[in-house]
Coordinates of C-alpha atoms and ligand atoms in Angstrom, one line a residue:
M1 CA -41.2 121.4 -14.5
S2 CA -39.6 119.6 -17.5
K3 CA -40.2 116.0 -18.4
R4 CA -36.6 115.1 -18.0
I5 CA -35.9 112.1 -15.8
F6 CA -33.3 112.8 -13.2
T7 CA -31.0 110.2 -11.9
G8 CA -29.3 110.0 -8.5
D9 CA -30.6 109.8 -4.9
L10 CA -33.8 111.5 -4.0
A11 CA -32.3 114.7 -2.8
T12 CA -30.2 115.0 -5.9
K13 CA -33.2 114.4 -8.1
E14 CA -35.3 117.0 -6.2
M15 CA -32.6 119.6 -6.4
R16 CA -31.9 119.0 -10.1
A17 CA -35.5 119.6 -10.8
I18 CA -35.4 122.9 -8.8
A19 CA -32.2 123.9 -10.7
E20 CA -34.0 123.3 -14.0
D21 CA -37.1 125.2 -12.9
S22 CA -34.9 128.1 -11.9
S23 CA -32.9 127.9 -15.1
I24 CA -29.7 127.4 -13.2
Q25 CA -27.2 125.5 -15.2
T26 CA -25.5 122.5 -13.4
I27 CA -22.9 119.9 -14.3
W28 CA -25.6 117.7 -16.0
D29 CA -26.6 120.5 -18.4
R30 CA -23.0 121.3 -19.2
K31 CA -22.4 117.6 -19.8
L32 CA -25.3 117.4 -22.3
K33 CA -23.8 120.4 -24.2
Q34 CA -20.5 118.6 -24.6
E35 CA -22.0 115.5 -26.1
P36 CA -20.9 113.7 -28.1
H37 CA -17.5 114.0 -26.4
C38 CA -14.5 114.2 -28.7
G39 CA -13.8 110.7 -30.0
F40 CA -10.0 111.2 -30.4
G41 CA -9.8 112.5 -26.8
T42 CA -11.9 109.6 -25.5
L43 CA -9.5 107.1 -27.2
G44 CA -6.4 108.9 -26.0
I45 CA -5.0 109.5 -29.4
C46 CA -4.7 113.2 -29.8
C47 CA -1.5 114.9 -28.9
K48 CA -0.9 118.6 -28.2
N49 CA 2.5 118.3 -26.5
C50 CA 4.3 120.4 -29.1
N51 CA 3.6 122.9 -31.8
L52 CA 4.1 120.5 -34.7
G53 CA 0.5 119.6 -34.0
P54 CA -2.0 119.3 -32.5
C55 CA -2.0 115.8 -34.1
R56 CA -4.4 112.9 -34.0
I57 CA -4.4 109.3 -35.1
D58 CA -7.1 107.9 -37.3
P59 CA -8.6 105.1 -35.2
F60 CA -10.0 103.4 -38.3
G61 CA -6.5 102.9 -39.8
E62 CA -7.2 104.9 -43.0
G63 CA -5.8 108.3 -42.2
A64 CA -2.7 109.4 -40.3
Q65 CA -1.2 106.6 -38.1
C66 CA 1.4 108.9 -36.5
G67 CA 1.8 112.5 -35.5
V68 CA 4.1 115.0 -37.4
C69 CA 7.0 114.0 -35.1
G70 CA 6.4 110.3 -35.8
A71 CA 4.8 109.4 -32.5
D72 CA 2.2 106.6 -33.0
A73 CA -1.0 105.8 -31.1
D74 CA 0.9 103.8 -28.5
V75 CA 3.3 106.6 -27.6
I76 CA 0.7 109.3 -27.8
A77 CA -1.8 107.4 -25.5
A78 CA 0.9 106.4 -23.1
R79 CA 2.3 109.9 -22.8
N80 CA -1.2 111.3 -22.2
L81 CA -1.8 108.7 -19.5
L82 CA 1.5 109.4 -17.8
R83 CA 0.7 113.1 -17.7
H84 CA -2.6 112.2 -16.0
I85 CA -0.8 110.1 -13.5
A86 CA 1.7 112.9 -12.8
A87 CA -1.0 115.5 -12.3
G88 CA -3.0 113.3 -10.0
S89 CA 0.1 112.3 -8.0
A90 CA 1.1 116.0 -7.8
C91 CA -2.2 116.9 -6.2
H92 CA -1.8 114.3 -3.4
N93 CA 1.9 115.0 -3.0
D94 CA 1.3 118.7 -2.7
H95 CA -1.4 118.0 -0.2
G96 CA 1.1 116.1 1.9
R97 CA 3.6 118.9 1.6
E98 CA 1.0 121.3 3.1
I99 CA 0.5 119.1 6.0
I100 CA 4.2 118.8 6.6
K101 CA 4.4 122.6 6.6
T102 CA 1.7 122.8 9.2
L103 CA 3.5 120.2 11.3
L104 CA 6.6 122.3 11.2
L105 CA 4.8 125.5 12.0
A106 CA 2.9 123.9 14.9
S107 CA 5.9 122.2 16.4
T108 CA 7.9 125.5 16.3
G109 CA 5.1 127.5 17.9
K110 CA 4.4 129.5 14.8
A111 CA 0.9 128.2 14.3
P112 CA -0.7 128.4 17.7
G113 CA -4.0 127.0 16.4
Y114 CA -2.5 123.6 15.8
K115 CA -0.8 121.1 18.0
I116 CA 0.2 117.4 18.1
N117 CA -2.9 115.4 18.8
D118 CA -1.5 111.9 18.6
A119 CA 1.9 111.8 20.2
V120 CA 2.0 107.9 20.1
K121 CA 1.6 107.9 16.3
L122 CA 4.2 110.7 16.0
E123 CA 6.7 108.6 17.8
R124 CA 5.9 105.5 15.8
F125 CA 6.1 107.4 12.6
A126 CA 9.4 109.2 13.5
K127 CA 10.9 105.8 14.3
E128 CA 10.1 104.6 10.8
Y129 CA 12.2 107.5 9.5
G130 CA 15.1 106.4 11.8
L131 CA 14.8 109.4 14.1
E132 CA 15.9 109.1 17.7
T133 CA 12.8 109.4 19.8
S134 CA 13.7 108.5 23.4
G135 CA 13.4 111.3 25.9
K136 CA 12.7 113.8 23.1
D137 CA 10.2 116.6 23.5
V138 CA 7.1 116.0 21.3
N139 CA 7.5 119.3 19.5
K140 CA 11.2 118.8 18.9
L141 CA 10.5 115.4 17.5
A142 CA 7.7 116.8 15.2
E143 CA 10.1 119.5 14.0
E144 CA 12.8 117.0 13.1
L145 CA 10.3 114.8 11.4
A146 CA 8.9 117.6 9.3
E147 CA 12.4 118.5 8.2
R148 CA 13.2 114.9 7.4
L149 CA 10.0 114.6 5.3
F150 CA 10.7 117.7 3.3
K151 CA 14.0 116.1 2.4
E152 CA 12.1 113.1 1.0
Y153 CA 10.3 115.4 -1.4
G154 CA 13.6 116.7 -2.8
Q155 CA 15.4 113.3 -2.6
Q156 CA 17.2 112.4 -5.8
S157 CA 18.0 108.8 -5.3
G158 CA 17.4 105.9 -3.0
E159 CA 13.9 104.7 -1.9
L160 CA 10.9 106.3 -0.2
M161 CA 11.0 105.3 3.5
L162 CA 7.4 104.3 3.8
T163 CA 7.8 101.6 1.1
N164 CA 9.4 99.7 3.9
R165 CA 5.9 99.1 5.2
A166 CA 5.3 96.8 2.2
P167 CA 6.0 93.0 2.5
K168 CA 9.5 92.0 1.4
K169 CA 8.3 90.2 -1.7
Q170 CA 6.5 93.5 -2.8
I171 CA 9.7 95.5 -2.2
D172 CA 11.7 93.0 -4.3
I173 CA 9.1 93.3 -7.2
W174 CA 9.6 97.1 -7.2
R175 CA 13.4 96.8 -7.0
V176 CA 13.8 94.2 -9.7
N177 CA 11.5 96.1 -12.1
N178 CA 13.0 99.5 -11.3
L179 CA 9.7 100.8 -10.0
M180 CA 10.9 101.9 -6.6
P181 CA 10.1 105.6 -6.2
R182 CA 13.2 107.6 -5.5
G183 CA 11.9 111.0 -4.4
I184 CA 8.4 112.5 -4.2
D185 CA 8.9 115.5 -6.4
R186 CA 11.5 113.8 -8.6
E187 CA 9.0 111.2 -10.1
V188 CA 6.4 113.8 -11.1
T189 CA 9.1 116.0 -12.7
E190 CA 10.6 113.1 -14.5
A191 CA 7.2 112.0 -15.7
L192 CA 6.6 115.5 -17.3
A193 CA 10.1 115.5 -18.8
R194 CA 9.7 112.1 -20.3
T195 CA 6.5 113.1 -22.1
N196 CA 8.0 116.1 -23.8
I197 CA 8.4 115.7 -27.6
G198 CA 11.1 113.2 -28.5
V199 CA 12.0 112.0 -25.0
D200 CA 10.6 108.6 -24.0
N201 CA 9.2 106.9 -27.2
D202 CA 8.4 103.5 -25.8
Y203 CA 5.0 103.0 -24.4
R204 CA 6.1 100.3 -22.0
S205 CA 8.9 102.4 -20.6
I206 CA 6.5 105.4 -20.3
M207 CA 4.1 103.2 -18.3
M208 CA 6.9 102.0 -16.0
Q209 CA 7.5 105.6 -15.1
G210 CA 3.8 106.0 -14.7
M211 CA 3.8 103.3 -12.0
R212 CA 6.9 104.7 -10.3
T213 CA 5.2 108.1 -10.2
A214 CA 2.0 106.7 -8.8
L215 CA 3.9 104.8 -6.1
S216 CA 5.5 108.1 -5.1
D217 CA 1.9 109.2 -4.4
G218 CA 0.5 106.1 -2.6
W219 CA 3.6 105.2 -0.6
G220 CA 4.8 108.8 -0.4
G221 CA 2.6 112.0 -0.5
S222 CA -0.7 110.3 0.3
M223 CA 0.6 108.1 3.0
I224 CA 2.5 111.0 4.6
A225 CA -0.7 113.2 4.4
T226 CA -2.8 110.5 6.1
D227 CA -0.3 109.8 8.9
L228 CA 0.5 113.4 9.6
S229 CA -3.1 114.4 9.6
D230 CA -3.7 111.8 12.3
I231 CA -0.8 113.1 14.2
L232 CA -1.9 116.8 13.9
F233 CA -5.7 116.5 14.0
G234 CA -6.1 113.2 15.9
S235 CA -6.5 109.6 14.7
P236 CA -10.1 108.9 13.8
E237 CA -12.2 106.4 15.7
P238 CA -15.7 105.3 14.6
L239 CA -18.4 107.8 15.1
R240 CA -21.9 108.4 13.8
A241 CA -22.9 111.3 11.5
K242 CA -25.3 111.9 8.6
A243 CA -24.9 112.3 4.9
N244 CA -26.9 114.1 2.2
L245 CA -28.3 117.6 1.6
G246 CA -30.9 117.1 4.4
V247 CA -28.1 117.9 6.9
L248 CA -28.6 121.6 6.1
K249 CA -30.8 123.4 8.6
D250 CA -33.4 126.1 7.8
D251 CA -33.0 127.8 11.2
Q252 CA -29.2 127.8 11.5
V253 CA -26.2 129.5 9.9
N254 CA -25.2 126.9 7.3
I255 CA -21.5 126.8 6.5
I256 CA -20.0 124.3 4.1
V257 CA -16.4 123.4 3.9
H258 CA -15.4 122.1 0.5
G259 CA -12.1 120.9 -1.0
H260 CA -9.4 118.6 0.4
V261 CA -6.8 119.8 2.8
P262 CA -7.9 119.5 6.4
I263 CA -5.8 122.3 7.8
L264 CA -8.5 124.9 7.1
S265 CA -11.6 122.7 7.6
D266 CA -10.2 121.5 11.0
A267 CA -9.8 125.1 12.1
I268 CA -13.4 125.9 10.9
A269 CA -14.8 122.9 12.7
T270 CA -13.1 124.0 16.0
A271 CA -14.2 127.6 15.6
S272 CA -17.8 126.6 14.7
V273 CA -18.4 125.4 18.3
D274 CA -17.0 128.5 19.9
P275 CA -19.7 129.7 22.3
A276 CA -19.1 133.4 21.4
L277 CA -19.7 132.7 17.7
I278 CA -22.8 130.6 18.5
Q279 CA -24.1 133.5 20.6
L280 CA -23.4 135.9 17.7
A281 CA -25.4 133.6 15.4
K282 CA -28.3 133.7 17.9
D283 CA -28.1 137.5 18.1
K284 CA -28.6 137.5 14.3
G285 CA -31.7 135.3 14.6
A286 CA -30.3 131.8 13.9
S287 CA -30.6 129.0 16.4
G288 CA -27.0 128.0 16.0
I289 CA -24.2 127.3 13.6
N290 CA -24.4 124.2 11.4
L291 CA -21.2 123.0 9.7
A292 CA -21.3 120.5 6.9
G293 CA -18.9 119.3 4.2
I294 CA -18.7 118.5 0.6
C295 CA -16.1 116.3 -1.1
C296 CA -13.0 115.0 0.7
T297 CA -12.4 117.8 3.2
A298 CA -15.9 116.8 4.5
L299 CA -14.5 113.4 5.1
E300 CA -11.5 114.7 7.0
V301 CA -13.8 116.5 9.5
L302 CA -16.3 113.7 9.4
S303 CA -13.8 111.1 10.5
R304 CA -12.3 113.2 13.2
K305 CA -15.0 115.5 14.5
G306 CA -18.3 113.9 13.4
V307 CA -19.2 116.7 11.0
S308 CA -22.0 115.6 8.7
V309 CA -21.6 115.4 5.0
A310 CA -23.8 117.6 2.8
G311 CA -22.8 115.7 -0.3
N312 CA -20.3 114.4 -2.8
F313 CA -18.8 116.0 -5.8
L314 CA -22.0 116.1 -7.9
Q315 CA -23.9 117.8 -5.1
Q316 CA -21.7 120.9 -4.6
E317 CA -23.8 123.1 -7.0
L318 CA -27.1 121.6 -5.6
A319 CA -26.1 122.6 -2.1
L320 CA -26.0 126.2 -3.1
I321 CA -29.3 125.9 -5.0
T322 CA -31.0 125.0 -1.7
G323 CA -30.7 128.8 -1.0
A324 CA -29.8 127.8 2.6
V325 CA -26.0 128.0 2.5
D326 CA -24.8 131.2 4.1
L327 CA -21.2 130.6 3.2
M328 CA -19.2 128.0 1.4
I329 CA -15.4 127.9 2.0
V330 CA -13.3 126.2 -0.6
D331 CA -9.6 125.3 -0.8
L332 CA -8.7 123.2 -3.7
Q333 CA -9.3 120.1 -5.9
C334 CA -12.7 119.1 -7.2
V335 CA -14.2 122.5 -6.6
M336 CA -16.3 123.5 -9.7
P337 CA -15.5 126.9 -11.2
S338 CA -19.2 127.4 -11.6
L339 CA -19.8 127.9 -7.8
P340 CA -19.5 131.7 -7.5
S341 CA -21.9 132.2 -10.4
I342 CA -24.5 129.9 -8.9
A343 CA -24.0 131.5 -5.5
S344 CA -24.7 134.9 -7.0
C345 CA -28.3 133.7 -7.7
F346 CA -28.7 133.6 -3.9
H347 CA -27.3 135.4 -0.8
T348 CA -24.6 132.8 -0.5
K349 CA -20.9 133.8 -0.2
V350 CA -18.2 131.6 -1.7
V351 CA -14.9 132.2 0.1
S352 CA -11.7 130.9 -1.6
T353 CA -8.7 130.5 0.5
N354 CA -5.7 128.9 -1.2
P355 CA -3.1 130.7 -3.2
R356 CA -3.0 127.8 -5.7
A357 CA -6.7 127.9 -6.4
H358 CA -8.5 131.2 -7.4
F359 CA -12.1 131.5 -8.3
P360 CA -13.3 134.7 -10.0
G361 CA -16.4 135.9 -8.3
S362 CA -15.5 134.5 -4.9
V363 CA -14.3 136.4 -1.9
Y364 CA -10.6 135.6 -1.5
I365 CA -9.3 135.3 2.0
E366 CA -5.8 133.8 1.9
F367 CA -5.3 131.1 4.5
H368 CA -2.2 131.1 6.6
E369 CA -1.6 128.5 9.3
E370 CA 0.0 131.0 11.5
K371 CA -3.3 132.8 11.9
G372 CA -5.5 129.7 11.3
M373 CA -8.0 130.2 14.1
E374 CA -8.3 133.9 13.6
I375 CA -9.0 133.4 9.9
A376 CA -11.5 130.6 10.7
R377 CA -13.3 132.8 13.2
N378 CA -13.4 135.7 10.7
I379 CA -14.9 133.5 8.0
I380 CA -17.5 132.1 10.4
T381 CA -18.4 135.7 11.4
M382 CA -18.9 136.6 7.8
A383 CA -21.3 133.6 7.4
I384 CA -23.2 134.7 10.5
E385 CA -23.5 138.2 9.2
N386 CA -24.8 136.9 5.9
F387 CA -27.6 134.8 7.6
P388 CA -30.1 137.6 7.9
K389 CA -29.8 138.1 4.1
R390 CA -31.2 134.7 3.4
D391 CA -34.4 134.8 1.4
K392 CA -36.6 132.3 3.3
S393 CA -39.0 132.1 0.4
R394 CA -36.2 130.6 -1.8
V395 CA -35.0 128.1 0.7
H396 CA -35.5 124.5 -0.3
I397 CA -33.7 121.9 1.7
P398 CA -34.5 118.2 0.8
K399 CA -35.4 116.0 3.7
E400 CA -33.0 113.2 2.9
S401 CA -30.1 112.3 5.1
R402 CA -29.0 108.9 6.3
D403 CA -26.9 107.8 9.3
L404 CA -23.4 106.6 8.7
V405 CA -20.5 105.4 10.7
G406 CA -17.1 106.9 9.7
G407 CA -13.7 107.0 11.2
F408 CA -12.2 103.6 10.5
T409 CA -8.4 103.3 10.2
T410 CA -5.9 100.5 9.9
E411 CA -5.0 100.9 13.5
Y412 CA -8.7 100.9 14.6
I413 CA -9.3 97.7 12.6
F414 CA -6.7 96.1 14.8
K415 CA -8.5 97.2 17.9
M416 CA -11.9 96.4 16.6
L417 CA -10.9 92.8 15.7
G418 CA -8.8 92.0 18.6
G419 CA -10.3 94.1 21.4
N420 CA -8.3 96.5 23.6
Y421 CA -6.0 93.9 25.0
R422 CA -5.2 91.9 22.0
S423 CA -4.9 94.1 18.9
T424 CA -4.7 91.9 15.9
F425 CA -5.7 91.4 12.3
S426 CA -6.0 87.6 12.9
P427 CA -9.9 87.5 13.0
L428 CA -10.0 89.1 9.5
N429 CA -7.5 86.7 8.1
E430 CA -9.2 83.8 9.8
A431 CA -12.6 84.8 8.4
I432 CA -11.1 84.8 4.9
I433 CA -9.3 81.6 5.4
S434 CA -12.3 79.8 6.8
G435 CA -14.5 81.1 4.0
R436 CA -16.8 83.4 6.0
I437 CA -15.5 86.4 4.2
R438 CA -14.6 85.9 0.5
G439 CA -12.1 88.8 0.5
V440 CA -11.9 92.6 0.6
A441 CA -12.7 95.1 -2.1
G442 CA -12.0 98.8 -2.0
V443 CA -14.7 100.8 -3.8
V444 CA -13.5 104.3 -4.0
G445 CA -13.4 107.4 -6.2
C446 CA -15.7 110.1 -7.6
D447 CA -19.2 110.4 -8.8
N448 CA -19.7 111.2 -12.5
P449 CA -22.6 112.5 -14.5
K450 CA -21.7 110.1 -17.3
L451 CA -23.1 107.4 -15.1
K452 CA -26.2 107.2 -12.9
S453 CA -24.8 109.5 -10.2
G454 CA -24.1 107.2 -7.3
E455 CA -26.2 104.3 -8.3
T456 CA -23.2 102.5 -9.8
H457 CA -21.5 102.5 -6.4
I458 CA -24.6 101.4 -4.6
T459 CA -25.4 98.5 -6.9
L460 CA -21.8 97.3 -6.9
V461 CA -21.3 97.5 -3.2
K462 CA -24.7 95.8 -2.4
E463 CA -23.7 93.0 -4.8
L464 CA -20.2 92.6 -3.2
I465 CA -21.4 92.4 0.4
R466 CA -24.2 90.0 -0.7
K467 CA -21.4 87.8 -1.9
D468 CA -19.6 88.1 1.5
V469 CA -16.9 90.6 0.3
L470 CA -16.0 93.1 3.0
V471 CA -16.0 96.5 1.4
V472 CA -13.8 99.4 2.4
Q473 CA -14.5 102.9 1.0
T474 CA -13.1 106.4 0.7
G475 CA -14.0 109.6 -1.1
C476 CA -17.2 110.4 -2.9
A477 CA -17.9 106.6 -3.4
A478 CA -18.2 106.4 0.4
T479 CA -20.6 109.3 0.5
A480 CA -22.7 107.7 -2.3
C481 CA -23.1 104.5 -0.2
A482 CA -23.6 106.4 3.0
K483 CA -26.6 108.2 1.5
E484 CA -28.1 104.7 0.8
G485 CA -27.6 103.7 4.4
L486 CA -24.9 101.1 3.7
L487 CA -22.4 102.4 6.2
V488 CA -24.1 101.4 9.4
P489 CA -23.9 98.0 11.2
E490 CA -27.6 97.4 10.6
A491 CA -26.9 97.2 6.8
A492 CA -25.2 93.9 7.3
F493 CA -28.5 92.2 8.2
K494 CA -30.3 93.8 5.3
Y495 CA -27.8 93.4 2.5
A496 CA -24.8 91.2 3.5
G497 CA -24.3 87.5 2.9
K498 CA -24.5 85.2 5.9
G499 CA -20.7 84.8 6.4
L500 CA -20.1 88.6 6.4
Q501 CA -23.2 89.1 8.5
E502 CA -21.7 86.8 11.2
I503 CA -18.5 88.7 11.3
C504 CA -20.3 92.1 11.4
A505 CA -22.5 90.8 14.2
A506 CA -19.5 89.5 16.2
V507 CA -17.5 92.7 15.8
G508 CA -20.4 95.2 15.7
C509 CA -19.1 96.8 12.5
P510 CA -20.8 97.8 9.2
P511 CA -20.3 95.6 6.2
V512 CA -18.8 98.7 4.5
L513 CA -16.0 100.5 6.3
H514 CA -15.4 104.2 5.7
L515 CA -11.7 104.9 5.7
G516 CA -11.9 108.6 5.0
P517 CA -11.0 110.9 2.1
C518 CA -9.2 109.9 -1.1
V519 CA -5.7 110.5 0.4
D520 CA -6.6 107.9 2.9
N521 CA -6.6 105.2 0.3
S522 CA -3.2 104.8 1.8
R523 CA -5.0 103.2 4.7
I524 CA -6.1 100.5 2.3
L525 CA -2.4 99.9 1.4
T526 CA -1.4 99.6 5.0
A527 CA -4.3 97.4 5.9
C528 CA -3.3 95.1 3.1
C529 CA 0.3 95.0 4.5
E530 CA -1.1 94.0 7.9
M531 CA -3.1 91.2 6.3
V532 CA 0.1 89.9 4.7
K533 CA 2.0 90.3 8.0
E534 CA -0.7 88.4 9.9
G535 CA -0.1 85.4 7.6
G536 CA -2.0 82.7 5.8
I537 CA -3.3 84.7 2.9
G538 CA -0.2 85.5 0.8
K539 CA 3.3 86.8 1.0
S540 CA 2.7 90.0 -1.0
L541 CA -0.2 92.2 -1.9
D542 CA -0.7 90.6 -5.2
E543 CA -1.4 87.2 -3.6
L544 CA -4.2 88.6 -1.3
P545 CA -7.9 88.0 -2.2
V546 CA -8.5 91.7 -2.7
A547 CA -9.5 94.0 -5.5
G548 CA -10.2 97.7 -6.1
A549 CA -12.8 99.6 -8.0
A550 CA -13.6 103.3 -8.9
P551 CA -16.9 102.9 -10.7
E552 CA -17.5 106.5 -11.4
W553 CA -14.0 107.9 -11.5
M554 CA -13.4 111.3 -13.2
S555 CA -10.4 112.9 -11.6
E556 CA -6.7 112.5 -12.6
K557 CA -6.2 111.7 -8.9
A558 CA -8.3 108.6 -9.4
I559 CA -6.0 107.4 -12.2
A560 CA -2.9 107.9 -10.0
I561 CA -4.6 106.0 -7.1
G562 CA -5.6 103.2 -9.5
W563 CA -2.1 102.9 -10.8
Y564 CA -0.5 102.8 -7.3
F565 CA -2.8 99.9 -6.5
V566 CA -2.0 98.1 -9.7
A567 CA 1.7 98.8 -9.2
S568 CA 1.3 97.3 -5.7
G569 CA -0.3 94.1 -7.0
A570 CA -4.0 94.8 -7.0
M571 CA -6.6 94.4 -9.7
V572 CA -8.5 97.6 -10.3
V573 CA -11.7 98.1 -12.2
F574 CA -12.8 101.4 -13.5
G575 CA -16.4 102.0 -14.7
N576 CA -15.3 103.9 -17.9
P577 CA -11.9 103.4 -19.3
Y578 CA -9.4 106.2 -19.1
P579 CA -8.4 107.4 -22.6
L580 CA -6.3 104.6 -24.0
H581 CA -8.4 102.4 -26.2
G582 CA -7.0 104.1 -29.4
S583 CA -3.9 102.1 -28.7
H584 CA -4.3 98.4 -28.9
N585 CA -0.8 97.8 -27.5
L586 CA -1.3 100.1 -24.5
T587 CA -4.7 98.5 -23.7
K588 CA -3.1 95.1 -23.8
F589 CA -0.3 96.3 -21.6
V590 CA -2.5 97.7 -18.8
T591 CA -5.2 94.9 -18.9
E592 CA -2.9 91.9 -19.3
E593 CA 0.9 92.3 -19.6
V594 CA 1.4 94.4 -16.5
E595 CA 0.2 91.5 -14.4
S596 CA 3.4 89.6 -15.2
V597 CA 5.3 92.6 -13.8
T598 CA 3.5 93.6 -10.6
G599 CA 0.8 91.0 -10.2
G600 CA -1.9 93.7 -10.6
K601 CA -3.8 94.8 -13.7
W602 CA -6.7 96.9 -14.9
A603 CA -10.2 96.0 -16.1
F604 CA -12.9 98.4 -17.5
E605 CA -16.6 97.7 -17.0
P606 CA -19.4 100.3 -16.6
D607 CA -22.1 97.8 -15.5
P608 CA -22.0 97.4 -11.7
I609 CA -23.2 93.9 -11.7
Q610 CA -20.6 92.8 -14.3
M611 CA -18.0 94.8 -12.3
A612 CA -18.9 92.8 -9.2
K613 CA -18.6 89.6 -11.2
I614 CA -15.1 90.6 -12.4
I615 CA -14.0 91.4 -8.8
I616 CA -15.5 88.2 -7.3
E617 CA -13.8 86.0 -10.0
H618 CA -10.5 87.7 -9.3
I619 CA -10.9 87.2 -5.5
D620 CA -11.9 83.6 -6.1
K621 CA -8.9 83.0 -8.3
K622 CA -6.6 84.3 -5.5
R623 CA -8.4 82.1 -3.0
Q624 CA -7.8 79.1 -5.2
A625 CA -4.1 79.9 -5.6
L626 CA -3.9 80.1 -1.8
K627 CA -5.8 76.9 -1.5
L628 CA -8.2 78.4 1.0
K629 CA -11.4 76.6 2.1
P630 CA -14.5 76.9 -0.1
M631 CA -16.9 79.6 0.9
M632 CA -18.9 78.6 4.0
Y633 CA -22.2 79.9 2.6
P634 CA -21.8 79.7 -1.2
Ligands
BF8_701 O1 -10.2 113.3 -3.9 S1 -13.5 111.2 -4.9 S2 -14.6 113.7 -6.8 S3 -13.7 114.8 -3.9 S4 -11.3 113.1 -6.7 FE1 -12.9 114.6 -6.0 FE2 -13.2 112.2 -6.8 FE3 -14.7 113.1 -4.8 FE4 -11.8 114.0 -3.3 NI1 -11.3 112.0 -4.7

């Protein structure tokens, strides 16, 4: 074994060493080969938007200070950033579109594997869109809702309906500053059009479109995806499961769902408990079928079905290197192109399923909702038939897995705080007002080999809860903390400050609440709206003692998410900056000036303890402005 020191949790370290011993290249090796990363790209000052270039700006002020067309560092960096926001928003918005399609097919009887699981939420949601609900058949209502939602994607003017969930002051901020998203597809298209050569040449104006585009994601595509997934697949409620590679079983057929859209993973989860398939697995010598997940689709089936999480983004290759995965099903987003080649070192099959996302070397089985259950059963059968080909001598499953509680939602927080008979956010607001809880921080996003693979999240979250900040999480950040055992009620007594401990003990909740996959960051927006509505801690989201962080972000989706929070009034800290520091003016705009527009702003800080300090200072500043009591246990 080499002398390299591996970072990450124990299972990650163990599997990285095995990968190296087996000469299997992983993301960390590829990252090393890319170092040093391109300086112009890192600073955001290279442009390849037209064939006058590619152009780049000399960051030292000696060489070219503008591209061939005349665009300077400010315009180039802002245009690049807007393209990132557009791509990230497009991913979430397209995800929402897929769920609407499934709702339409299910409600019209064309996708018999799917049905309305939460009719109460359907009715509430349909009312928000102004649909007549009384006396209407559930499927008819769902069909009307789906058609209404599709129209919002193509809408050319007006305002997205779900922005009405925001406090009045927030809506006024968006209207006055021309930030209100008009149509879901419209904003992404306009973002791309504006960044073509010679269109929008003012970095401030470009960034205003960036915020409007991001808002079309947070209060549009993502929020629709979250609510419709609850309606179709059931609203989550807290449940226990496990996280880390140790959830794989050496005597069972191991199937991993990986990607994002829950339509396929939900069908696989349902089919995986089919007694006939379990019997088939036994006939092939396995003791059962073990389903686990990677990335956000894992968190969809975790929060609704209690399926355990095999790992986060950085562990997808390592899962295959255990030699114990009989089949990995992927749809789209955050799926590494390297998977089929790693799988080819073992008996593992990689099945790709989405017409938008092809993976050479994988088996392609196109997924259609109309035959969802049939396709799911076929894929599981393929996994079972692959089980006897597993080479036991090459199986290496790390022991590590930790308990977690997942499945929190805005609606459940109501119930949790107020009990079944008095649903209310009041105890949370009261705890903040009285100084038991300092505020709330969302710690979300990816894991990234540029940082210490998960440790940044863990250190940050431990520091925040120690200082009585309630933490809410989504995505791979949540998985990182779950693997450390932070997402169980017991963690409060080990790590949380006294005030937060008292609240966790009274309510019986963990100090870190798992709100699901990345699209469910929209739950953080709606929870903030409920905090404002409850009263006493501000009239708009920017007045709340809250903040957000994505310590190890890497995806363009994280940039879009960060921007919809900043555009909604929050301060957001990223571990590493996104590429903008080559433009002094743009950096000043995002870290300072934007605050006078939306009340939110950006900060960049890779050190998790410093990051916690920035968040706590921000929360304390908001507490002071609200004239809240001093912290009870400083
Ligand atoms: O949407 S947290 S690495 S899995 S991008 Fe990807 Fe990042 Fe994980 Fe999910 Ni979100």
